[in-house]
PDB file of C-alpha atoms in Angstrom:
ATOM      1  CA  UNK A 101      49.392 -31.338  66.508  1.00 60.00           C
ATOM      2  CA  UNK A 102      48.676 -35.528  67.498  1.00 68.00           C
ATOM      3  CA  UNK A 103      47.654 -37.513  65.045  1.00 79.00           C
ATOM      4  CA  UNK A 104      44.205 -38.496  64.267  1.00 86.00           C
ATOM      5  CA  UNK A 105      43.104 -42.191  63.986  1.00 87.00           C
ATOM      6  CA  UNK A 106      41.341 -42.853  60.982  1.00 83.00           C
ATOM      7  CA  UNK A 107      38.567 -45.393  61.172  1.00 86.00           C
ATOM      8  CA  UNK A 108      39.322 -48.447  59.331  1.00 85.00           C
ATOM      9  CA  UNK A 109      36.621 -50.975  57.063  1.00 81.00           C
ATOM     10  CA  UNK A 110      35.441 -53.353  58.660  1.00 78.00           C
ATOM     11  CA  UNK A 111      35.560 -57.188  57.233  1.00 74.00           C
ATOM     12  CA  UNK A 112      33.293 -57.652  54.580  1.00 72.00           C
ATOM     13  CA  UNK A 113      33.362 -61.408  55.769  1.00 65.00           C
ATOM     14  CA  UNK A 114      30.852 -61.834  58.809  1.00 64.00           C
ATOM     15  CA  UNK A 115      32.672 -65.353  59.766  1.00 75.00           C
ATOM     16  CA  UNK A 116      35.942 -65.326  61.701  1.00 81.00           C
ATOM     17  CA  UNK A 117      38.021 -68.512  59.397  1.00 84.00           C
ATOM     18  CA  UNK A 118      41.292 -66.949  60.050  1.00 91.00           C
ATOM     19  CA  UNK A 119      43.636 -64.614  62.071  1.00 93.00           C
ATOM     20  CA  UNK A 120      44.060 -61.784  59.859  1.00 92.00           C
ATOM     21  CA  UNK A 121      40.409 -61.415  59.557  1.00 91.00           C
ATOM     22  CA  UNK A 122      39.911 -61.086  63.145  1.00 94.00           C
ATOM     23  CA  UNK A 123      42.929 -58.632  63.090  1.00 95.00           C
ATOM     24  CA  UNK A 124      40.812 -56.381  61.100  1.00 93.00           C
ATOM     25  CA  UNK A 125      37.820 -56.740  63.059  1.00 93.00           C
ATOM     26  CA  UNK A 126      39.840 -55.753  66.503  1.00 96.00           C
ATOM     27  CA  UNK A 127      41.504 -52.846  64.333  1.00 96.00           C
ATOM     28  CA  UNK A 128      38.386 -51.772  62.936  1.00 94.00           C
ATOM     29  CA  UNK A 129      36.688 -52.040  66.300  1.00 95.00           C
ATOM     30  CA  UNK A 130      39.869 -49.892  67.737  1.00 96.00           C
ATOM     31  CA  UNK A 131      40.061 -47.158  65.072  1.00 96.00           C
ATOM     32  CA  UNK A 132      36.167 -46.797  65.018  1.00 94.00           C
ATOM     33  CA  UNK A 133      36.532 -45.987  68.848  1.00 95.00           C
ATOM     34  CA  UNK A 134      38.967 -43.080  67.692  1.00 95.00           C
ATOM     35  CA  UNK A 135      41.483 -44.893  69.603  1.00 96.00           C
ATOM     36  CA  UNK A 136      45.287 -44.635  69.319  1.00 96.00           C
ATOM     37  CA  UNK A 137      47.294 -48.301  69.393  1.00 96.00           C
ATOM     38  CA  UNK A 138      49.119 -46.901  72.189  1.00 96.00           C
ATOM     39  CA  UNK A 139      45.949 -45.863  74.589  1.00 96.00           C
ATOM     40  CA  UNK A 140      44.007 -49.755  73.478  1.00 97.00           C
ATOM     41  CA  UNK A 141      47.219 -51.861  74.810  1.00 98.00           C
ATOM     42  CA  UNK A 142      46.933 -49.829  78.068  1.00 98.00           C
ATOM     43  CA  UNK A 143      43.478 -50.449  78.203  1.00 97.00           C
ATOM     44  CA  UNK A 144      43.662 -54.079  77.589  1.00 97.00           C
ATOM     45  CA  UNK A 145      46.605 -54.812  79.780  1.00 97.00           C
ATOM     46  CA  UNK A 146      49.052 -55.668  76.873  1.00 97.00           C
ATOM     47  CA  UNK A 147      52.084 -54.507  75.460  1.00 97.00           C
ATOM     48  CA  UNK A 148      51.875 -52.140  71.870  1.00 97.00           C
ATOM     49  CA  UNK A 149      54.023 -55.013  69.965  1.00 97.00           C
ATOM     50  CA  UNK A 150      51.845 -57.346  71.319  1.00 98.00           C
ATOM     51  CA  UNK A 151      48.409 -55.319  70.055  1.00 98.00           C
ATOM     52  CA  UNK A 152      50.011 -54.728  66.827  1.00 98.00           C
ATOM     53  CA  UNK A 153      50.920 -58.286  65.907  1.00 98.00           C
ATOM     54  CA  UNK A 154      47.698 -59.244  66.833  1.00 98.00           C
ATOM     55  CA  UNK A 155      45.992 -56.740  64.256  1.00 97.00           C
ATOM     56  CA  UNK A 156      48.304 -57.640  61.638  1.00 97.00           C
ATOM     57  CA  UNK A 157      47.429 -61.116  62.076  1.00 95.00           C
ATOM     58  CA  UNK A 158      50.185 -62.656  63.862  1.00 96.00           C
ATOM     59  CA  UNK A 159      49.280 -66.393  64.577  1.00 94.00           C
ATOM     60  CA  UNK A 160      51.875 -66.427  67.185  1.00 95.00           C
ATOM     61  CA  UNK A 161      50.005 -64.348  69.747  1.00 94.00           C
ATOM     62  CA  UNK A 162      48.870 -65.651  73.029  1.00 95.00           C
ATOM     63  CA  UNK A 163      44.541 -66.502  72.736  1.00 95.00           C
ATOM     64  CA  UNK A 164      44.601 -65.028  76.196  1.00 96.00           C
ATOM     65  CA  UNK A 165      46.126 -61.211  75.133  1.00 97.00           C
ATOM     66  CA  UNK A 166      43.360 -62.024  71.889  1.00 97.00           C
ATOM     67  CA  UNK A 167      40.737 -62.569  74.584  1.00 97.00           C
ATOM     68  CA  UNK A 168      42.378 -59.046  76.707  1.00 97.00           C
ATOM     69  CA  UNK A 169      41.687 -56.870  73.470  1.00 97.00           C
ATOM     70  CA  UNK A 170      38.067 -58.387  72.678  1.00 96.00           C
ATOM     71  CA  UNK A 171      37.019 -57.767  76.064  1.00 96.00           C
ATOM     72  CA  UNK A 172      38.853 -54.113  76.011  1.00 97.00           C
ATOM     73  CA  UNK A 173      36.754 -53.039  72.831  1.00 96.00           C
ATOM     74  CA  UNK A 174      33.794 -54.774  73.862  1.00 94.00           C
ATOM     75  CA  UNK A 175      33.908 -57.257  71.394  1.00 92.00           C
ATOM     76  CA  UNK A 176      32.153 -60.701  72.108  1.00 88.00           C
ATOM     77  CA  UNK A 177      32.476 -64.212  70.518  1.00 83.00           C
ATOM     78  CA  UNK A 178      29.311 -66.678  69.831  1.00 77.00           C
ATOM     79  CA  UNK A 179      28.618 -69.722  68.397  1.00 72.00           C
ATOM     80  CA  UNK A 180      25.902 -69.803  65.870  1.00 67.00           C
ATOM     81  CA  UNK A 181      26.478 -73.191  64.407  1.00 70.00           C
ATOM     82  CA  UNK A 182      24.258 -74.235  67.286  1.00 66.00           C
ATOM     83  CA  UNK A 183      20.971 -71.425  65.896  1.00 62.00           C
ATOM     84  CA  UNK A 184      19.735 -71.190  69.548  1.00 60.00           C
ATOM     85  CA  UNK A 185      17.942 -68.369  70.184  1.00 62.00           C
ATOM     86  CA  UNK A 186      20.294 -67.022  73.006  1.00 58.00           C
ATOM     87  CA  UNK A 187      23.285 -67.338  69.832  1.00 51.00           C
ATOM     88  CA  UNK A 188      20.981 -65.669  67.470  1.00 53.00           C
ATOM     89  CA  UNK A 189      20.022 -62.613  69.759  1.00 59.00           C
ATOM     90  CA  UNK A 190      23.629 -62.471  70.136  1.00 54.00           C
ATOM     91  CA  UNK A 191      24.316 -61.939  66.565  1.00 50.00           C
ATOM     92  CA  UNK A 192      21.526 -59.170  66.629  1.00 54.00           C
ATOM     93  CA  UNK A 193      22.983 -57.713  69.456  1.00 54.00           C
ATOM     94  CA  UNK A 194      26.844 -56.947  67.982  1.00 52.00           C
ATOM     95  CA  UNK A 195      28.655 -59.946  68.723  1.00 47.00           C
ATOM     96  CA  UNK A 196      30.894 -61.762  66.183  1.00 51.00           C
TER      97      UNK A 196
END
């Protein structure tokens, strides 16, 4: 029988200050989705190691494989420093 994924909590902290946190937010994201570590790298065009390190925080990983898996999962980046509306209705609408 294949393993199940197991949806994973997301970060209790809403702002991004480090790499591990947005390793939990991607595996969240990825486990949430039902999807296996394996199946996300091939969707994202990167290599397992590569997805793994990232989730676990790895501050040696490339921002453009990052950028691959938040585009995979359908995870988007704003800037609400700036409290436009256009970066507050992104907020509302699911970005980070």
């Amino acid at each position: 029988m294949a393993k199940q994924v197991v949806p994973t909590k997301q970060p209790e902290n809403a702002v991004l200050t480090d790499v591990a946190t947005l390793g939990v937010l991607i595996r969240a994201r990825r486990t949430a989705l039902k999807m296996k570590l394996e199946d996300c790298a091939a969707l994202c065009g990167i290599g397992i190691n590569t997805l793994s390190r990232i989730e676990n925080g790895n501050p040696n990983c490339t921002l453009g494989a990052t950028f691959a898996v938040l585009k995979g999962l359908g995870i988007q980046l704003a800037d609400v420093s700036t409290n436009t509306d256009r970066a507050l209705n992104a907020v509302d609408e699911g970005w980070v």
